[in-house]
Amino acid sequence: DGGITQSPKYLFRKEGQNVTLSCEQNLNHDAMYWYRQDPGQGLRLIYYSQIVNDFQKGDIAEGYSVSREKKESFPLTVTSAQKNPTAFYLCASSAAPAIGNQPQHFGDGTRLSIL
Amino acid sequence: AQSVTQPDIHITVSEGASLELRCNYSYGATPYLFWYVQSPGQGLQLLLKYFSGDTLVQGIKGFEAEFKRSQSSFNLRKPSVHWSDAAEYFCAVGAGNTGTASKLTFGTGTRLQVTL
């Protein structure tokens, strides 16, 4: 079945450490997204990518980095510069829009906590 | 810039009762609107979407939503709620074509509790 796989499901970060969250999709979607979810704040866009080797900052990109070397993969690195990384991270993808916006399909998320 | 308001943070309904979750949006052009549902610790699942045409759209799991341009609203409804509908619901508005990406702005969500 086609879908989005995020790993790991739970991740712990020590102070000063960079950690990388994996996101893989087999939907053949061009666009991929990373969101951060905090209680009571909904989803906030961190980065998105429309095509391989290209990505744009979202609303809260500071302290995060991404790469898009393959169409199916969009890993997110939470750097030590992100001072409040504890959150639920969601990866999504969407097809190229023939008209308007296409729905985004989501993975099951990674919960990141600070040790 | 577009925005979405979900005025109800938490709603409790009895199983079998009807449900309406409110969503108001702000967007200068024709909006592309979505409702998603999220179970605890899971990702978001698309319930329904509105692009154009009939203002009453049907979705999965017996949900429907009505687009009212004059009220800038896109409320989600279900005639009879089941206990399995307990979850968090998010309304989202699309920013229109931005290349191949479909940037969405999400509301803060409404948590639905269902009592038996």
Coordinates of C-alpha atoms in Angstrom, one line a residue:
Chain A
D1 CA 0.0 0.0 0.0
G2 CA 1.2 3.5 -0.8
G3 CA 1.9 5.8 2.1
I4 CA 4.3 7.9 4.2
T5 CA 6.6 6.3 6.7
Q6 CA 8.1 8.3 9.5
S7 CA 10.8 6.9 11.8
P8 CA 11.5 6.6 14.6
K9 CA 8.1 6.9 16.4
Y10 CA 9.8 8.2 19.5
L11 CA 13.2 10.1 19.7
F12 CA 15.1 11.6 22.6
R13 CA 17.7 14.3 22.2
K14 CA 20.4 15.4 24.6
E15 CA 21.4 19.0 25.0
G16 CA 23.6 20.2 22.2
Q17 CA 22.8 17.2 20.0
N18 CA 21.5 17.2 16.4
V19 CA 18.9 14.5 15.6
T20 CA 17.5 13.5 12.2
L21 CA 13.9 12.4 11.6
S22 CA 13.2 10.2 8.6
C23 CA 10.3 10.6 6.2
E24 CA 9.8 8.3 3.2
Q25 CA 6.9 8.2 0.8
N26 CA 6.0 5.8 -2.0
L27 CA 3.1 7.8 -3.4
N28 CA 5.2 9.3 -6.2
H29 CA 4.3 12.8 -4.9
D30 CA 6.4 15.8 -5.9
A31 CA 5.9 17.9 -2.9
M32 CA 6.8 17.1 0.7
Y33 CA 6.3 19.0 4.0
W34 CA 7.4 19.0 7.6
Y35 CA 5.2 20.3 10.4
R36 CA 5.6 20.8 14.1
Q37 CA 2.6 20.2 16.3
D38 CA 2.3 21.6 19.8
P39 CA -0.7 21.3 22.1
G40 CA -3.2 24.0 21.4
Q41 CA -1.3 25.5 18.4
G42 CA -2.3 23.3 15.5
L43 CA 0.3 22.5 12.9
R44 CA 3.0 24.9 11.9
L45 CA 5.0 24.5 8.7
I46 CA 8.8 24.1 9.1
Y47 CA 10.0 23.4 5.6
Y48 CA 8.6 22.2 2.3
S49 CA 10.0 21.0 -0.9
Q50 CA 8.4 21.1 -4.4
I51 CA 11.0 19.1 -6.2
V52 CA 14.2 17.2 -5.7
N53 CA 17.2 19.4 -4.6
D54 CA 14.9 22.3 -3.8
F55 CA 13.2 23.3 -0.6
Q56 CA 11.8 26.5 1.0
K57 CA 11.5 27.7 4.6
G58 CA 8.1 27.6 6.2
D59 CA 6.9 29.7 9.1
I60 CA 9.2 28.3 11.8
A61 CA 12.4 27.1 10.0
E62 CA 14.9 28.4 12.6
G63 CA 16.9 25.6 14.2
Y64 CA 15.9 23.1 11.6
S65 CA 17.4 21.9 8.3
V66 CA 16.3 19.6 5.5
S67 CA 17.5 17.9 2.4
R68 CA 15.7 16.5 -0.7
E69 CA 18.2 14.3 -2.6
K70 CA 15.6 11.8 -3.6
K71 CA 12.0 12.2 -4.6
E72 CA 10.8 9.8 -2.0
S73 CA 12.8 11.1 1.0
F74 CA 12.7 14.3 3.0
P75 CA 14.7 14.0 6.2
L76 CA 14.5 16.7 8.9
T77 CA 17.4 17.6 11.2
V78 CA 16.6 19.3 14.5
T79 CA 19.8 21.1 15.3
S80 CA 21.2 22.2 18.7
A81 CA 20.1 25.7 17.7
Q82 CA 16.5 24.7 18.2
K83 CA 16.1 25.5 21.9
N84 CA 12.6 24.1 22.4
P85 CA 12.5 21.0 20.2
T86 CA 10.0 18.9 22.3
A87 CA 7.0 18.4 20.0
F88 CA 5.2 16.0 17.7
Y89 CA 6.6 16.2 14.1
L90 CA 4.5 15.3 11.1
C91 CA 5.7 14.7 7.6
A92 CA 3.3 15.1 4.6
S93 CA 3.3 14.9 0.8
S94 CA 1.0 16.0 -2.0
A95 CA 0.7 15.5 -5.7
A96 CA 1.3 18.3 -8.2
P97 CA -1.9 20.4 -8.3
A98 CA -3.8 20.2 -11.6
I99 CA -6.1 22.8 -10.1
G100 CA -6.0 24.5 -6.7
N101 CA -4.5 22.7 -3.8
Q102 CA -4.1 19.0 -3.6
P103 CA -4.7 17.2 -0.2
Q104 CA -1.7 16.5 1.8
H105 CA -1.2 12.9 3.0
F106 CA 0.4 12.5 6.4
G107 CA 2.7 10.1 8.2
D108 CA 2.1 8.9 11.7
G109 CA 4.5 11.3 13.3
T110 CA 7.6 11.3 15.4
R111 CA 7.5 12.5 19.0
L112 CA 10.8 14.2 20.0
S113 CA 11.6 14.8 23.7
I114 CA 14.6 16.3 25.5
L115 CA 16.6 14.2 27.9
Chain B
A1 CA -2.1 36.0 4.4
Q2 CA -4.7 33.3 4.9
S3 CA -5.9 32.3 8.4
V4 CA -8.3 29.7 10.0
T5 CA -10.2 30.0 13.2
Q6 CA -11.7 27.1 15.0
P7 CA -13.5 28.8 17.9
D8 CA -14.3 25.7 19.9
I9 CA -11.3 24.1 21.6
H10 CA -13.2 21.2 23.1
I11 CA -16.7 19.8 22.4
T12 CA -18.5 17.0 24.1
V13 CA -21.5 15.2 22.6
S14 CA -23.5 12.1 23.4
E15 CA -23.3 9.1 21.1
G16 CA -26.1 9.3 18.5
A17 CA -26.4 13.1 18.8
S18 CA -25.7 15.4 15.9
L19 CA -22.4 17.3 15.6
E20 CA -21.3 20.6 14.1
L21 CA -17.7 21.8 14.3
R22 CA -17.1 25.4 13.3
C23 CA -14.5 26.8 11.0
N24 CA -14.0 30.3 9.8
Y25 CA -11.4 31.3 7.3
S26 CA -9.8 34.4 5.9
Y27 CA -8.5 34.4 2.4
G28 CA -8.6 37.0 -0.4
A29 CA -9.3 34.7 -3.3
T30 CA -11.3 31.5 -3.8
P31 CA -10.4 29.3 -0.9
Y32 CA -9.5 25.6 -1.1
L33 CA -10.8 24.1 2.2
F34 CA -10.1 20.9 4.0
W35 CA -11.1 19.0 7.1
Y36 CA -8.7 16.5 8.7
V37 CA -9.1 14.2 11.7
Q38 CA -6.3 13.1 14.0
S39 CA -6.5 10.2 16.6
P40 CA -4.1 10.4 19.5
G41 CA -0.5 9.8 18.6
Q42 CA -1.4 9.5 14.9
G43 CA -1.1 11.5 11.7
L44 CA -3.9 13.4 10.1
Q45 CA -6.5 11.8 7.8
L46 CA -8.4 13.7 5.2
L47 CA -12.1 13.8 5.8
L48 CA -13.2 16.0 2.9
K49 CA -12.2 18.9 0.7
Y50 CA -13.9 21.8 -1.1
F51 CA -12.4 23.3 -4.3
S52 CA -15.4 24.6 -6.2
G53 CA -18.9 23.7 -7.3
D54 CA -21.6 22.3 -4.9
T55 CA -21.2 24.0 -1.6
L56 CA -22.2 20.9 0.4
V57 CA -19.5 18.3 0.2
Q58 CA -19.6 14.8 1.4
G59 CA -16.7 13.1 3.0
I60 CA -15.7 9.8 4.6
K61 CA -17.1 8.3 7.8
G62 CA -20.5 10.0 7.2
F63 CA -19.2 13.6 7.6
E64 CA -20.2 16.5 5.4
A65 CA -19.3 20.2 5.3
E66 CA -21.0 23.3 3.9
F67 CA -19.1 26.2 2.3
K68 CA -20.7 29.6 3.0
R69 CA -18.8 32.3 1.2
S70 CA -21.0 35.1 2.8
Q71 CA -20.0 33.9 6.3
S72 CA -16.5 32.8 5.4
S73 CA -17.3 29.5 7.0
F74 CA -16.8 25.8 6.3
N75 CA -18.5 23.9 9.2
L76 CA -18.2 20.2 9.6
R77 CA -21.3 18.2 10.4
K78 CA -22.4 14.7 11.2
P79 CA -26.0 13.6 11.8
S80 CA -25.3 10.9 14.4
V81 CA -21.9 10.7 16.2
H82 CA -20.3 7.3 17.0
W83 CA -18.0 6.8 20.0
S84 CA -15.1 6.1 17.4
D85 CA -15.5 9.7 16.2
A86 CA -13.7 11.0 19.4
A87 CA -10.6 12.7 18.0
E88 CA -9.2 16.1 17.2
Y89 CA -10.4 17.8 14.1
F90 CA -8.5 20.4 12.0
C91 CA -9.8 22.8 9.4
A92 CA -7.3 24.0 6.8
V93 CA -7.3 26.5 4.0
G94 CA -5.1 26.3 0.9
A95 CA -2.9 29.1 -0.4
G96 CA -3.7 28.3 -4.0
N97 CA -1.2 27.2 -6.6
T98 CA 2.4 27.7 -5.5
G99 CA 4.2 25.7 -8.0
T100 CA 3.8 22.0 -7.2
A101 CA 3.4 22.6 -3.5
S102 CA 0.0 23.0 -1.8
K103 CA 0.7 25.1 1.3
L104 CA -2.0 24.8 3.9
T105 CA -2.8 26.9 6.9
F106 CA -4.3 24.9 9.7
G107 CA -6.6 25.9 12.5
T108 CA -5.7 25.1 16.1
G109 CA -8.1 22.2 16.2
T110 CA -11.2 21.1 18.0
R111 CA -11.1 18.1 20.4
L112 CA -14.3 16.0 20.2
Q113 CA -15.2 13.9 23.2
V114 CA -18.1 11.4 22.8
T115 CA -20.0 10.2 25.9
L116 CA -21.9 6.9 25.9

